[in-house]
C-alpha positions in Angstrom: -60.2 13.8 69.8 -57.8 12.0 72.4 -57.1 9.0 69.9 -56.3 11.6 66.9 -53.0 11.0 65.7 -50.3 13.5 66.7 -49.3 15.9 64.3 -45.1 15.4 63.4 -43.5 16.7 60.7 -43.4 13.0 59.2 -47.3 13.2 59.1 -47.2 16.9 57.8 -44.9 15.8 55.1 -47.5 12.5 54.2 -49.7 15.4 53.6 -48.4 17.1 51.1 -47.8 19.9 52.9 -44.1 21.6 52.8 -43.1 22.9 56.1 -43.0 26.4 54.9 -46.7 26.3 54.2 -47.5 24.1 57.6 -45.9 27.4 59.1 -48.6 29.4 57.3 -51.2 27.3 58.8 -50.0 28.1 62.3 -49.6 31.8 61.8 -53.4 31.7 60.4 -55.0 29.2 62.8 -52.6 30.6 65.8 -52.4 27.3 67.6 -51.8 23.7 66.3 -53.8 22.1 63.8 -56.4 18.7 64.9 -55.5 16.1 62.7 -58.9 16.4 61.0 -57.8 20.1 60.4 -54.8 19.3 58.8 -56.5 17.0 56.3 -58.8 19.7 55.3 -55.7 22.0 54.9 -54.2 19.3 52.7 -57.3 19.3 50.6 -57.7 22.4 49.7 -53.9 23.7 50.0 -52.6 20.7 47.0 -52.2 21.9 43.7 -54.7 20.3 42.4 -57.3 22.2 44.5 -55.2 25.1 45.1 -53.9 26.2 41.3 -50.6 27.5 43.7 -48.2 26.9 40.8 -50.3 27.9 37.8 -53.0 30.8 39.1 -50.6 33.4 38.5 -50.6 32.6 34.6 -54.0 31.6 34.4 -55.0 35.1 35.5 -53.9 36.2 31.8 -56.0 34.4 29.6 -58.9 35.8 27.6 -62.4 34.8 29.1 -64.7 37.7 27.9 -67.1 37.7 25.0 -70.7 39.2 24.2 -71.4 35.7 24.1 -69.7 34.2 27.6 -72.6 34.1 30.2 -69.8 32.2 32.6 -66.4 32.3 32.8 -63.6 30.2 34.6 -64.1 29.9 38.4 -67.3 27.9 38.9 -67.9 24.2 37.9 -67.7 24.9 34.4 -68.0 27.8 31.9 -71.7 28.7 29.9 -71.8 30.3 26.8 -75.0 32.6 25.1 -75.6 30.3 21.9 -79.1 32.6 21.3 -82.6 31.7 21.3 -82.4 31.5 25.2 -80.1 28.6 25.0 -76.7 27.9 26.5 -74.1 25.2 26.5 -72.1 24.6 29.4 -69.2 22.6 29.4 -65.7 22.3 30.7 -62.7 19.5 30.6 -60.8 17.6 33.5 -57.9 15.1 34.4 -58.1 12.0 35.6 -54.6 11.0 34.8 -53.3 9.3 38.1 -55.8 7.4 39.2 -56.0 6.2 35.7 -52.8 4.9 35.7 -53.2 2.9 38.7 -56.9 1.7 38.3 -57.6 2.3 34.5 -60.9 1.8 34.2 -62.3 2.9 38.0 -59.9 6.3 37.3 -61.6 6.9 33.9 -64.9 6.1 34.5 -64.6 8.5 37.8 -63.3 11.0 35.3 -66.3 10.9 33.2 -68.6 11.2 36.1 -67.0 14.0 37.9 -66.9 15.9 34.6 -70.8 15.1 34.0 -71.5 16.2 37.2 -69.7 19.6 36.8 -71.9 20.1 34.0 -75.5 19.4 35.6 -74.4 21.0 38.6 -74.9 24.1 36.7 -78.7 23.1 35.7 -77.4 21.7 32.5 -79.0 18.1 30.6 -75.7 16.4 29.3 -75.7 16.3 25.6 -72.0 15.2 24.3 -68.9 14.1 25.9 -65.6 13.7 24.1 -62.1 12.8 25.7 -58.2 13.1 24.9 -55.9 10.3 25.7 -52.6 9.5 25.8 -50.6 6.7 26.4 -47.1 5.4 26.5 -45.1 3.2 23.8 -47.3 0.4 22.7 -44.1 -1.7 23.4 -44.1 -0.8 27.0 -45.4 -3.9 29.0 -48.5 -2.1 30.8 -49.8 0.3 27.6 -52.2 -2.4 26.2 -54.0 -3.1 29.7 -54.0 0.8 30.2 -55.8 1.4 26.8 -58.4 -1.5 27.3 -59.2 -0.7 30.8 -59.6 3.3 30.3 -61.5 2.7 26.6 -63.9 0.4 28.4 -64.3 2.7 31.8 -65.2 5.7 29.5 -67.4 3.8 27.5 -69.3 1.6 30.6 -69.9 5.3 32.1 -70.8 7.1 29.3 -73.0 4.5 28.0 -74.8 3.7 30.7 -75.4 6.9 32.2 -76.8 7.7 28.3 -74.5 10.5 26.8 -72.9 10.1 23.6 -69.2 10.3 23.3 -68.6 11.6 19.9 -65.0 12.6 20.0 -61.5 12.8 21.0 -58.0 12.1 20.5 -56.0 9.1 21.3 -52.3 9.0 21.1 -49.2 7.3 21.9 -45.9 8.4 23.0 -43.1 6.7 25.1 -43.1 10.0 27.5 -46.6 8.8 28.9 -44.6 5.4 29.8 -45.3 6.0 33.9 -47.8 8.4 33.6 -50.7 8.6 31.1 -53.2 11.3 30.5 -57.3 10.8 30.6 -58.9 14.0 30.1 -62.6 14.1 30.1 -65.4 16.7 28.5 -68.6 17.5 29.5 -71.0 19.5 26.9 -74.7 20.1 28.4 -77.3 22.2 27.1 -79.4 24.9 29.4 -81.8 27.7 29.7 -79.9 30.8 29.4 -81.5 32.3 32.3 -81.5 29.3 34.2 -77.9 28.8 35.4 -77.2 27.7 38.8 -74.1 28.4 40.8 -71.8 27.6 43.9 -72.1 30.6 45.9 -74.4 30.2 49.2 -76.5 33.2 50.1 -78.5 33.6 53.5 -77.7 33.0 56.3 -78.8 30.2 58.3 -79.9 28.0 55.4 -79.5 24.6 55.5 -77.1 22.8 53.6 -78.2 19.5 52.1 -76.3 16.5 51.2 -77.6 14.4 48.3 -76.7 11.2 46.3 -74.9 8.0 46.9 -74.0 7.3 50.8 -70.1 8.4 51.9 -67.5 6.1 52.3 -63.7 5.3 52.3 -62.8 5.1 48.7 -60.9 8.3 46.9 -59.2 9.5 50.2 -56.3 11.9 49.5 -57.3 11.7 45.8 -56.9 15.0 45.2 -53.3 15.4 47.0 -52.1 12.1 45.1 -53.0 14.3 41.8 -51.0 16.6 42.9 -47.7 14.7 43.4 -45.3 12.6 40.8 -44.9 9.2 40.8 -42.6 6.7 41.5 -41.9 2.9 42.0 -44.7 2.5 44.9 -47.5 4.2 42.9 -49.7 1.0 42.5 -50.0 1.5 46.4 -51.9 4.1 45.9 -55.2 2.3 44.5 -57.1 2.8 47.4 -57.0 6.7 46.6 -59.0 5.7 43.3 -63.1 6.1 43.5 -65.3 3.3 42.3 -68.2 5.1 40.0 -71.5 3.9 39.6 -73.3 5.5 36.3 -77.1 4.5 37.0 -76.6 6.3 40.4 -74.9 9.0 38.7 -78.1 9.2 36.1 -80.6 9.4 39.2 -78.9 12.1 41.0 -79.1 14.3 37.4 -83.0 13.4 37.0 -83.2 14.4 40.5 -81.0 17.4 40.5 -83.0 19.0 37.4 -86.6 18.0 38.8 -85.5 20.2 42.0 -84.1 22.6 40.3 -87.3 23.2 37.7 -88.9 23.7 41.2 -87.2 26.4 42.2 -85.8 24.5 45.5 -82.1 25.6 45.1 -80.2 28.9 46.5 -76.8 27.2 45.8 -75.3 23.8 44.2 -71.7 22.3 44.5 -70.4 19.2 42.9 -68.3 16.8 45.3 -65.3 16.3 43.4 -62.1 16.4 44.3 -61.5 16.4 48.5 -65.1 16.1 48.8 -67.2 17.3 50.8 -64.6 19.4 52.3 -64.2 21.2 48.9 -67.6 21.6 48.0 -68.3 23.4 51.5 -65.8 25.8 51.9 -66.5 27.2 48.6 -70.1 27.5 48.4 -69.5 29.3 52.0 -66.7 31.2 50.5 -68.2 32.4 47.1 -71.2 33.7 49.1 -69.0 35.8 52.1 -70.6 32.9 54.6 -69.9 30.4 57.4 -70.9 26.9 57.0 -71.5 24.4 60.2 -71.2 20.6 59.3 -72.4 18.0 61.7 -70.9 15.1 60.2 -73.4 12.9 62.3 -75.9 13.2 59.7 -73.9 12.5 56.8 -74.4 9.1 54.8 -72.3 6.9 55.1 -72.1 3.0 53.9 -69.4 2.5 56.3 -68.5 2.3 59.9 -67.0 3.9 62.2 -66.0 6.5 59.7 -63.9 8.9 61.4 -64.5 13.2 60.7 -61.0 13.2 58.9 -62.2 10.2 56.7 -65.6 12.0 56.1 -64.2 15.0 55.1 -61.9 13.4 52.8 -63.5 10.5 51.0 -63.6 11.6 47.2 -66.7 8.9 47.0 -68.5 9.7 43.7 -71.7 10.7 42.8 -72.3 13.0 45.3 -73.9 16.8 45.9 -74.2 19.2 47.8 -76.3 21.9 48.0 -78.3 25.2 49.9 -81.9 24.6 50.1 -84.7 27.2 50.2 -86.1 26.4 53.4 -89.2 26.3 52.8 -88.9 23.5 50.1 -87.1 20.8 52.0 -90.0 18.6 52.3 -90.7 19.0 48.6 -87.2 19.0 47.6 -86.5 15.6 50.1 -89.8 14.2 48.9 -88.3 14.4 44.8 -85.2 12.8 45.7 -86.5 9.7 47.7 -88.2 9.0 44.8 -85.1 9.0 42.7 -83.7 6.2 45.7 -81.1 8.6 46.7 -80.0 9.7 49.8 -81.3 13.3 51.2 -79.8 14.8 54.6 -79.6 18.3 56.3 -75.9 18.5 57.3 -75.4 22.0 57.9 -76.7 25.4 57.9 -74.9 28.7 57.1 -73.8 31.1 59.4 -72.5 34.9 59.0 -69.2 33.8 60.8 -67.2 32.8 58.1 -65.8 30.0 60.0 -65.9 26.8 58.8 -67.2 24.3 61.6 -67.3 20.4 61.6 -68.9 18.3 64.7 -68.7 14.5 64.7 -70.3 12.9 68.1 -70.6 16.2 70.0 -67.3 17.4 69.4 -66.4 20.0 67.5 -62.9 18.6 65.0 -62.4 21.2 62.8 -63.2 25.4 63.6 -61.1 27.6 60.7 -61.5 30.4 58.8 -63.1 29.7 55.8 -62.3 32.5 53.2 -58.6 32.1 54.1 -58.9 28.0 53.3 -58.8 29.3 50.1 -57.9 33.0 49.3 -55.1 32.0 51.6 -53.4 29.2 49.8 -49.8 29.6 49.1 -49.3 31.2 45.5 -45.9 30.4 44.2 -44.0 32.8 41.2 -41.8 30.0 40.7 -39.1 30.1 38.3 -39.0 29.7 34.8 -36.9 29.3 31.9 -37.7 30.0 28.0 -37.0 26.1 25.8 -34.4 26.5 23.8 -34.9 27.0 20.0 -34.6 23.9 17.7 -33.0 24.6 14.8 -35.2 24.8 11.1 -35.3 22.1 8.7 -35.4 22.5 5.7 -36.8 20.6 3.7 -33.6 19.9 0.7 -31.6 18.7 3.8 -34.2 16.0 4.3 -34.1 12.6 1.9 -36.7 10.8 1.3 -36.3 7.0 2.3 -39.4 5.7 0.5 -41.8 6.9 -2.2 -44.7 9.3 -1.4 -47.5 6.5 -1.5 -45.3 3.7 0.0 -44.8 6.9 2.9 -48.1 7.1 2.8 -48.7 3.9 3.6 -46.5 3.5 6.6 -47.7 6.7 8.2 -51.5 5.6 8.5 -50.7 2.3 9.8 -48.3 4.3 12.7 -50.0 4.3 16.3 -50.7 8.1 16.2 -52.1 8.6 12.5 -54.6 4.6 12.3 -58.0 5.0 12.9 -59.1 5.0 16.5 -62.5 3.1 15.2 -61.0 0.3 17.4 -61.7 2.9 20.2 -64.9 4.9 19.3 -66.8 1.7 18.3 -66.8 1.1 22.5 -69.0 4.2 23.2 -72.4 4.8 22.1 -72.0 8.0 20.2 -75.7 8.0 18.7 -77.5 7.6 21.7 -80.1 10.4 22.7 -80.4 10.5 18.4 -79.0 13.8 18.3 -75.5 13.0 16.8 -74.8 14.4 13.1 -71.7 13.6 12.9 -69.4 10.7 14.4 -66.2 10.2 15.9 -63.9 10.1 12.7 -64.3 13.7 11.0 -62.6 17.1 12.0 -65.4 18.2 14.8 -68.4 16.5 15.8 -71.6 17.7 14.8 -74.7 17.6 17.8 -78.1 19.2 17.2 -79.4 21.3 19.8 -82.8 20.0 20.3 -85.5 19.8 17.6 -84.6 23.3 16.4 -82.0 23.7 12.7 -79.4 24.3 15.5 -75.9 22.6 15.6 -73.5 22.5 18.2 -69.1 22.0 16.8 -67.6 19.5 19.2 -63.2 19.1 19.4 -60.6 18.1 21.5 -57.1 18.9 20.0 -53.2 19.5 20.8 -50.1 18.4 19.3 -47.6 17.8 22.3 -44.5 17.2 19.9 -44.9 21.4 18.9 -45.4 22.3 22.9 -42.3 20.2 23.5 -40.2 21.7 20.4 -41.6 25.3 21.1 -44.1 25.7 23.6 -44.8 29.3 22.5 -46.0 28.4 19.0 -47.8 24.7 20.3 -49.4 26.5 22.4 -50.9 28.7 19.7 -51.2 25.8 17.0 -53.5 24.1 19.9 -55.9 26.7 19.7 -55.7 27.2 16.0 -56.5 23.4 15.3 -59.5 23.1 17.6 -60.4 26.7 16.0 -59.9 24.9 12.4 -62.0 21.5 13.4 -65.1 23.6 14.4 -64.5 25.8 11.0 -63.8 22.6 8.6 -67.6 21.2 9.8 -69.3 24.8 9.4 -69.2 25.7 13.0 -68.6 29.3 14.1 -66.2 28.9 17.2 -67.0 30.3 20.2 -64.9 29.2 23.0 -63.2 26.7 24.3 -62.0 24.6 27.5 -58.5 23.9 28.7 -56.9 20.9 30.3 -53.1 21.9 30.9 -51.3 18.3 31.4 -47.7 19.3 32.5 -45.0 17.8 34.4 -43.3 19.1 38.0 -43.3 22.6 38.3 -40.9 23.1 40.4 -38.8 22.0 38.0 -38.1 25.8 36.1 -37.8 24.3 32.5 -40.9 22.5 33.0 -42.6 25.6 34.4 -41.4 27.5 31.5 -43.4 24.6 29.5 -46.3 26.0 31.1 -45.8 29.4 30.9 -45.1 29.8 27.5 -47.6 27.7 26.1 -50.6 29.5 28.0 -48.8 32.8 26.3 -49.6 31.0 23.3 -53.0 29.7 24.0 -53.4 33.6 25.4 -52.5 34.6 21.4 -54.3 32.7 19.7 -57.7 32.9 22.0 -57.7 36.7 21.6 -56.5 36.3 17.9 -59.3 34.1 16.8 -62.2 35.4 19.4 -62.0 32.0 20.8 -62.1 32.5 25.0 -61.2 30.3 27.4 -64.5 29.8 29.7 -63.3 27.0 31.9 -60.5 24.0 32.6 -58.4 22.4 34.5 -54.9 22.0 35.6 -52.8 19.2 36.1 -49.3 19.4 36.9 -46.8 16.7 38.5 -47.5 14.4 35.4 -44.2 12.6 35.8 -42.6 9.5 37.2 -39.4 9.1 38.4 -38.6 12.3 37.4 -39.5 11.6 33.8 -42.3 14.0 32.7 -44.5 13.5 30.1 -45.0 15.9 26.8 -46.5 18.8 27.6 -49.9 18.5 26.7 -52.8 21.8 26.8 -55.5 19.2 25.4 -58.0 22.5 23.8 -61.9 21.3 23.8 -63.6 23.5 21.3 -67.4 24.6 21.4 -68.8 25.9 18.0 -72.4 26.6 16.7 -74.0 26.1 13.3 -77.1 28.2 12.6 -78.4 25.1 10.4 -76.8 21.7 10.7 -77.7 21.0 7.2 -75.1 23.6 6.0 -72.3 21.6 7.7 -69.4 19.9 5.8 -67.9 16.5 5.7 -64.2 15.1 5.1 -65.8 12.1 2.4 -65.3 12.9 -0.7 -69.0 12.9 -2.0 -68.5 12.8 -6.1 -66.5 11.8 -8.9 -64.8 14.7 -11.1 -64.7 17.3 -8.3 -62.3 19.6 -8.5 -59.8 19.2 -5.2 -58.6 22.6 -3.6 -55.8 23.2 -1.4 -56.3 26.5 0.7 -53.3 28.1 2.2 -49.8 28.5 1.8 -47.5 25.1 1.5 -43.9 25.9 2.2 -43.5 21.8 3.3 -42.6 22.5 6.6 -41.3 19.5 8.2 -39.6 20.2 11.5 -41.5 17.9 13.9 -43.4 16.6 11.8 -45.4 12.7 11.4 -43.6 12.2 8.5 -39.3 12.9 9.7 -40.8 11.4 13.4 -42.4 8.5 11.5 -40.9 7.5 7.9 -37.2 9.3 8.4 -36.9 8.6 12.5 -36.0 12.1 13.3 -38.2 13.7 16.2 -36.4 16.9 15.8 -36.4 20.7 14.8 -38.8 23.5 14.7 -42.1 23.3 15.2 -44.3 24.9 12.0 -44.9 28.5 12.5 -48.8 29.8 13.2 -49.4 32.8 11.8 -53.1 33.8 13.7 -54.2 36.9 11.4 -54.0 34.1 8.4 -55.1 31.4 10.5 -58.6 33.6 10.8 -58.6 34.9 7.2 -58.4 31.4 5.9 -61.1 29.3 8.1 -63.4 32.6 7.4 -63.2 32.3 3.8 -63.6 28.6 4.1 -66.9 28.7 6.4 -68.7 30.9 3.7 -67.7 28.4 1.2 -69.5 25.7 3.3 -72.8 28.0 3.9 -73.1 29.4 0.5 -73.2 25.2 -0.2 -70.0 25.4 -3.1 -67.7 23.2 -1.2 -69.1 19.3 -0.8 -66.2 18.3 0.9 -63.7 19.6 3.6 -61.1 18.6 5.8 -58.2 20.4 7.7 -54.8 19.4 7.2 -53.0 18.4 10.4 -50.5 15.4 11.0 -49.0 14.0 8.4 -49.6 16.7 6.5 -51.5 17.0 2.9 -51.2 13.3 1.5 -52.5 12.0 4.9 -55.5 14.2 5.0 -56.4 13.5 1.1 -56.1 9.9 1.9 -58.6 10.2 5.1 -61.2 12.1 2.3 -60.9 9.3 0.1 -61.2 6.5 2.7 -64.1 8.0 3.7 -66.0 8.6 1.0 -64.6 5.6 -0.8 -63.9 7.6 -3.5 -59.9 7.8 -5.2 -58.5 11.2 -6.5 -56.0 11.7 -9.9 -53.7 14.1 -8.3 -50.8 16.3 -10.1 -47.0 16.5 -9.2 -46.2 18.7 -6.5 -45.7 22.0 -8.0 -41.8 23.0 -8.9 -40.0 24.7 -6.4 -40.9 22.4 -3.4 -39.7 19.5 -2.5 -42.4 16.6 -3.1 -41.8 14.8 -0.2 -42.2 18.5 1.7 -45.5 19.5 -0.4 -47.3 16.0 0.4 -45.9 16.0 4.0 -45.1 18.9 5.3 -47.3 20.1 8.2 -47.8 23.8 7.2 -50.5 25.3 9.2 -53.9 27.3 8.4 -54.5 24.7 5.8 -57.7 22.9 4.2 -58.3 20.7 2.0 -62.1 21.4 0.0 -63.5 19.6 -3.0 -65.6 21.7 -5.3 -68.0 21.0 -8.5 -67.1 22.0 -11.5 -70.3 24.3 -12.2 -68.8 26.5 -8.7 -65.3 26.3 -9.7 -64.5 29.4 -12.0 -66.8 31.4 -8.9 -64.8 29.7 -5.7 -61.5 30.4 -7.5 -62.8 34.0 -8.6 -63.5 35.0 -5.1 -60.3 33.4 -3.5 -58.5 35.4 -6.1 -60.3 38.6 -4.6 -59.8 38.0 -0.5 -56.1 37.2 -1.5 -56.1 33.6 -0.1 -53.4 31.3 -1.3 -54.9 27.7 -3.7 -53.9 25.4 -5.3 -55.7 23.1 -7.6 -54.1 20.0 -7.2 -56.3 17.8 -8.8 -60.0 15.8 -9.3 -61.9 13.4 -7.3 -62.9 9.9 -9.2 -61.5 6.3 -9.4 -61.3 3.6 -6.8 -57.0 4.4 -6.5 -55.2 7.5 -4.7 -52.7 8.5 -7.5 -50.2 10.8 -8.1 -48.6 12.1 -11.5 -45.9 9.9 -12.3 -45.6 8.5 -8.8 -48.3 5.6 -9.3 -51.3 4.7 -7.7 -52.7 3.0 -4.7 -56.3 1.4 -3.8 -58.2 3.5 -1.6 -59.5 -0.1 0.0 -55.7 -0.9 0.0 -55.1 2.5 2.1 -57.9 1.2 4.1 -56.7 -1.5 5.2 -53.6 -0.1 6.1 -55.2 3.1 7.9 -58.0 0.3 9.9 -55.5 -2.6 10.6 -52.8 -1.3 13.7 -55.2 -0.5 16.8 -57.4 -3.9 16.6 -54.5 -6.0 15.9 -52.5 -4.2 18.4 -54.9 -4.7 21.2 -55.3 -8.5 19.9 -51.7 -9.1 20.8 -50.7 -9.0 17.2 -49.2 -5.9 16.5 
């Protein structure tokens, strides 16, 4: 250990590690830290690892139901869908290392969140993403976008998992610093879950996948740090992925675990192997002894700190049954993949690393991680934006010229551009595409339907974080209602900026309070996520962003809804109350060039009484059509409906008393759009009448033009043009 660096504050400091919390290590360890020990420390001590900023917060979110088999704390959350089945899924960041190596940082990001999921004993059904990128003006945005599209798609596709949804949008704010969060939806036995925590002692510990080497080092601690000028120096932190390695170790993984070889399984994500250890040994009250001798590596002269460190992907670890190793080994050298014993468990809760005979690391492993600092750092409320009203706001253009401009804008075009790069029917389970309000997946061979979102609207969690945080929930709650789903509980990714920074904490803060309300509200609880905090460069963060990923279930797929229109002479329903609320909304961002006021209120108890009565109009079959309204408010989503089902509509003049530009705009919430024949009309309204929901009918599908009562018309293959044209032309180097 002679040639081991010496430990300086400089070196402490290049570690991430404050020297407050270096102090901690030496009151715990009571003597100096090896420079192999300090790397470990720095692992598991970042925030990334740790949750040191946020686990305070997290601790008051709902994650109980009848139906959650799993909560937060393992690799990802499983939820009771009946019939013996379970889903198990969860979302994660990939931001930085996107940033600096777009596609290896997104492809990494799709393969770490696969593996969470069939860590767990779970075949890979779905995945979906939410992205976000900077101006499309900026000079680096269009290489970001076309390297992270194509590393989600060349890892998804070739490992053989439909993506079949997500978000993609664009904001100046993600300039230095853009987001890539990933989703992971597999499908299991219900009594067949498999989890982290060792048991028994003396056990070995088995190491299994791809071969070790230097790539991803100090990934974990770059996550957990802004960025500045210098951050393209960091691209030798990024992992390089490799899918058909990745699709081995799950064939592999499964067989072993159908043969009841496995006390214990742990994903190597982020720091590792280092990581992976100390919490299996942890979660079961254990030691564990590593002799990094027997580790593979495709390297030489790897050192213990580099070992212990390297974020390489496609990797495993896991506590055998003993008497299965020569089966277990036997199943994965016929996969190709590597197989080693590299440890055993011990009862002294120590965790010990050799490496050529010599013991470099010796600490005490609960306290790596019950031990890692917890900060109550301090927050402030955001100031609340004024209201808009609506009469104060002109209208600069006409609502189907407005129309026009807002679904050629970066945030409202279709994303076909984007979704057209994954396979999203592969597998032949897919119902319904990339496109709608949810996707639709059917569980096996069975009338069974799984709801699949990703939504948040980071403008609201800037301009109240409170209520964004709420409307987050309630949209990814709506999205799984507007297909038919019956929601059931959802993932978090919480993309924020420095916390140490107390507005930006009270960012956080608030809008977890939020997502808090609105989960308990709408029976909707959080099973599993992610943090990721420091998302800012140069001291710029980026728009707070709680991407939600929703999980729903249909009962039978073939009672699920589309946004097409399917007929002409339908009558066209809006459900909910329109005040046209347009503080923050597409249209003053978008057609008036205001990015200002208010947020639109969410009102939970209506959100729920609204998506209720509309999910029983799906089932009893009376509405053909349906479609939440969302950005850009209702002349946006009627224009989607018709796009879709290339169908126009003949619709009346907004009602008297609003403002038209308001009532086609205005982004009120707990609303939906449903078309419904004329033989079920007098019935629908009669029984909308009697739950007290608020309609209007606002007019009839038919035609080949969108048009309004004296207000004109527009093509629908006009609209179309203008709602397909931005994103292809954009990433041609024509927009």
């Amino acid at each position: 250990m002679s040639n081991e660096p010496k430990i300086t504050p400089e070196l402490v400091a290049s570690h991430g590690l404050k020297p407050d919390e270096y102090e901690r290590i030496l009151k715990l360890i009571g003597r100096e830290p090896t420079f192999t020990e300090l790397g470990i420390f720095s692992a598991m001590w970042n925030e990334h690892c740790s949750y040191k900023s946020s686990r305070k917060h997290l601790r008051g979110l709902p994650t109980k139901a009848p139906w959650v088999i799993q909560g937060p704390g393992e690799n990802a959350g499983v939820i009771d869908i009946g019939d013996g089945q379970a889903v198990v899924f969860k979302m994660e960041s990939h931001n930085h290392p996107s940033y600096i190596e777009p596609y290896q940082g997104a492809t990494t990001g799709v393969g770490g969140i696969l593996r969470d999921v069939f860590t767990m004993g779970a075949r890979p059904i779905a995945c979906l993403n939410a992205l976000s990128f900077g101006d499309p003006s900026h000079p680096r945005t269009r290489h970001l976008v076309s390297g992270v599209v194509a590393g989600v798609g060349g890892y998804g596709n070739s490992f053989g998992v439909p993506t079949v949804g997500g978000q993609t949008r664009f904001h100046t704010r993600y300039d230095g610093n853009i987001l890539v969060n990933a989703m992971a939806v597999g499908l299991a036995d219900a009594d067949k879950i498999f989890y982290a925590a060792a048991s028994g002692v003396n056990m070995p510990i088995v190491y299994l996948g791809s071969k070790t080497g230097r790539d991803g080092i100090h990934g974990a601690t770059m996550a957990s740090a802004e960025f500045d000028d210098a951050s393209e120096e960091k691209r030798p932190t990024v992992q390089v992925g490799d899918p058909f390695a990745e699709k081995l170790l799950l064939e592999a993984c499964l067989e072993i675990m159908a043969k009841d070889c496995v006390i214990a399984i742990q994903d190597m994500g982020a720091a590792g192997l280092t990581c992976s250890a100390v919490e299996m040994g942890a979660k079961g009250d254990l030691g564990v002894d590593l002799d990094l001798d027997a580790v593979p590596t495709r390297e030489t002269g790897m050192s213990a700190y580099e070992m212990m460190l390297s974020e390489s992907q496609e990797r495993m670890l896991m506590v055998l049954k003993p008497e299965k190793e020569k089966e277990a080994e036997a199943i994965f050298r016929k996969w190709g993949l590597d197989f080693a014993i590299v440890g055993y468990t011990t009862p002294s809760k120590r965790f010990v690393i050799k490496h050529g005979g010599a013991v470099m690391a010796d600490l005490p492993i609960k306290e790596l991680g019950d031990e890692a600092p917890l900060y109550d750092r301090p927050f402030v409320e955001s100031p609340k934006l004024p209201v808009i009203h609506a009469r104060d706001v002109k209208a600069p253009l006409a609502p189907l010229a407005a129309l026009e401009k807002l679904l050629a804008t970066p945030d409202l075009c279709s994303k076909r551009w984007v979704w057209e790069q994954y396979d999203h029917v592969i597998i032949g389970n897919t119902l319904q595409r990339p496109g709608g309000d949810a996707a639709v997946v059917r569980v096996a061979d069975g009338p069974k339907g799984l709801a699949l979102t990703v939504d948040v609207t980071p403008r609201y969690c800037e301009a109240d974080p409170f209520e964004g945080g709420k409307q987050a929930v309630a949209e990814a709650w709506r999205n799984i209602t507007a297909v038919g789903g019956r929601p059931l509980a959802i993932t978090d990714n919480l993309n924020f900026g420095n916390p140490e920074r107390p507005e930006i904490m009270g960012q956080f803060v608030y809008c977890l309070r939020g997502i808090s309300a609105a989960c308990t509200a709408l029976d909707f609880p959080v099973v599993s996520g992610n943090v990721s905090l420091y998302n800012e460069t140069n001291g710029r963060g980026i728009l707070p962003t709680p991407s939600i990923g929703g999980v729903g279930v249909l009962d039978d797929f073939t009672k699920s809804a589309t946004l097409a229109f399917k007929a002409k002479g339908e009558a066209i329903l809006l459900i909910g109350a329109t005040e046209g609320w347009l503080g923050q909304s597409a249209y003053l961002r978008d057609v008036c060039g205001r990015e200002e006021g208010a947020p639109p209120p969410v009102d939970l108890a209506i959100e729920k009484r609204n998506g209720d009565v509309v999910r029983g109009m799906i089932h009893a079959g009376s509405a053909t059509a349906v479609h939440d309204i969302a950005d850009g408010g209702l002349l946006v989503a009627l224009a989607e409906m018709a796009i879709a089902g290339g169908i126009g509509a003949n619709l009346d003049a907004a009602p008297e008393g609003l403002v038209p530009h308001a009532f086609w705009f205005g982004e009120d919430q707990a609303r939906y759009i449903v078309t419904v024949p004329q033989s079920e009309l007098l019935g629908v309204l009669t029984k909308l009448k009697a739950v007290e929901v608020p309609y209007l009918q606002i007019g009839t599908t038919g035609g080949d033009t969108l048009a309004i009562a004296g207000e004109g018309e527009v093509p629908v293959k006009q609209l179309n043009v203008s709602f397909e044209r931005w994103l292809p032309e954009y990433m041609a180097g024509k927009a």
